[in-house]
Amino acid sequence: MTFDAEAYSKGKEVLVRAHDVKKTYQRGEEITHALKGISLEIYRKEYICVMGPSGSGKSTFFNMVGGLDSPTSGRVFIDEVDMAQLNAHELAFLRCRKIGYVFQSYNLNTVMTALDNVTLPMIFAGVHPDDARQRGMQLLEKVGLGERWFHRPKEMSGGQQQRVAIARSLANNPSLLLCDEPTANLDFKTGKEVHQLLYDLNKVDGVTIICATHDHNMLEVSDRMIWIADGNIDRIEISSEVELERSSLGEHEEF
């Protein structure tokens, strides 16, 4: 089914805009073209899954959007702010205030409690410690860990650690949540619970989510799937239409 960008975008507000984004890496005489000119618009309150095999460029694109790396050429805009025009202080401010990050390996501070991990971004943003503590508790309650405020990562399961990471990503009320393989280290059941949590954040709280993943179960919660292959966008699919098409063909396998 061909993706009709004009019809899909009607009435939607652009949050992320990538224009001809290219990224090359050079080691000695070897040059790797990780991204070869990606142009894409992502809309506010949308749930996007970026799919593709290892080495396809999906994590590189994720890093470009998140301001974790810079394109070799091309531009990325967040709320029409050109990230390439920001100095280091301005870029850090944008990442702190507008973008939340969830990583495959959780990236929690192992000597800090769950509550301390969640409040840390707020402290960096200048929030009063008492206010940060109160919001941190609310966020841990939101992700189902109200009884785990003072537990450290080694005292929690992988799924619980990922929930803490999600709570931390929401610390400063970001408009955009970037998730890099958030279920890769989780068993099937726990992964489904994380899917549902992210779905609720998107549909109930209106957080825009971009998820780089291999996990085809994300089809159940996403709005669009962006397939990247060899540094290019291979195809774009509307998840609901893919599900309908599979259903009409009588295919019922799990995603």
Short mmCIF file of N, CA, C and O in Angstrom, two decimals, residues 23-34 60 69 72:
data_model
loop_
_atom_site.label_atom_id
_atom_site.label_comp_id
_atom_site.label_asym_id
_atom_site.label_seq_id
_atom_site.Cartn_x
_atom_site.Cartn_y
_atom_site.Cartn_z
N LYS A 23 24.93 11.50 6.81
CA LYS A 23 25.97 11.30 7.83
C LYS A 23 26.99 10.31 7.30
O LYS A 23 26.67 9.21 6.89
N THR A 24 28.25 10.76 7.31
CA THR A 24 29.35 9.90 6.90
C THR A 24 30.37 9.81 8.03
O THR A 24 30.55 10.76 8.80
N TYR A 25 30.98 8.65 8.14
CA TYR A 25 32.05 8.42 9.10
C TYR A 25 33.29 7.99 8.33
O TYR A 25 33.20 7.23 7.35
N GLN A 26 34.44 8.48 8.78
CA GLN A 26 35.68 8.12 8.11
C GLN A 26 36.68 7.57 9.11
O GLN A 26 36.94 8.17 10.16
N ARG A 27 37.18 6.39 8.81
CA ARG A 27 38.25 5.77 9.59
C ARG A 27 39.38 5.45 8.63
O ARG A 27 39.29 4.52 7.83
N GLY A 28 40.44 6.24 8.73
CA GLY A 28 41.52 6.09 7.77
C GLY A 28 41.01 6.43 6.39
O GLY A 28 40.45 7.50 6.16
N GLU A 29 41.17 5.50 5.45
CA GLU A 29 40.70 5.73 4.09
C GLU A 29 39.29 5.19 3.87
O GLU A 29 38.70 5.39 2.81
N GLU A 30 38.75 4.53 4.87
CA GLU A 30 37.41 3.93 4.73
C GLU A 30 36.33 4.94 5.11
O GLU A 30 36.35 5.53 6.19
N ILE A 31 35.38 5.14 4.21
CA ILE A 31 34.26 6.07 4.43
C ILE A 31 32.95 5.28 4.46
O ILE A 31 32.67 4.49 3.56
N THR A 32 32.18 5.49 5.52
CA THR A 32 30.88 4.84 5.66
C THR A 32 29.79 5.89 5.54
O THR A 32 29.79 6.88 6.26
N HIS A 33 28.85 5.65 4.63
CA HIS A 33 27.71 6.55 4.45
C HIS A 33 26.54 5.99 5.25
O HIS A 33 25.76 5.18 4.74
N ALA A 34 26.42 6.44 6.50
CA ALA A 34 25.39 5.89 7.39
C ALA A 34 23.99 6.38 7.01
O ALA A 34 23.02 5.63 7.07
N THR A 60 21.47 5.89 13.83
CA THR A 60 22.13 7.14 13.44
C THR A 60 21.10 8.25 13.25
O THR A 60 21.28 9.37 13.72
N ASP A 69 24.14 13.70 17.97
CA ASP A 69 25.18 13.76 16.95
C ASP A 69 24.72 14.77 15.91
O ASP A 69 23.55 15.13 15.85
N THR A 72 26.38 15.30 8.79
CA THR A 72 27.46 15.79 7.94
C THR A 72 26.94 16.89 7.03
O THR A 72 27.62 17.89 6.77
#
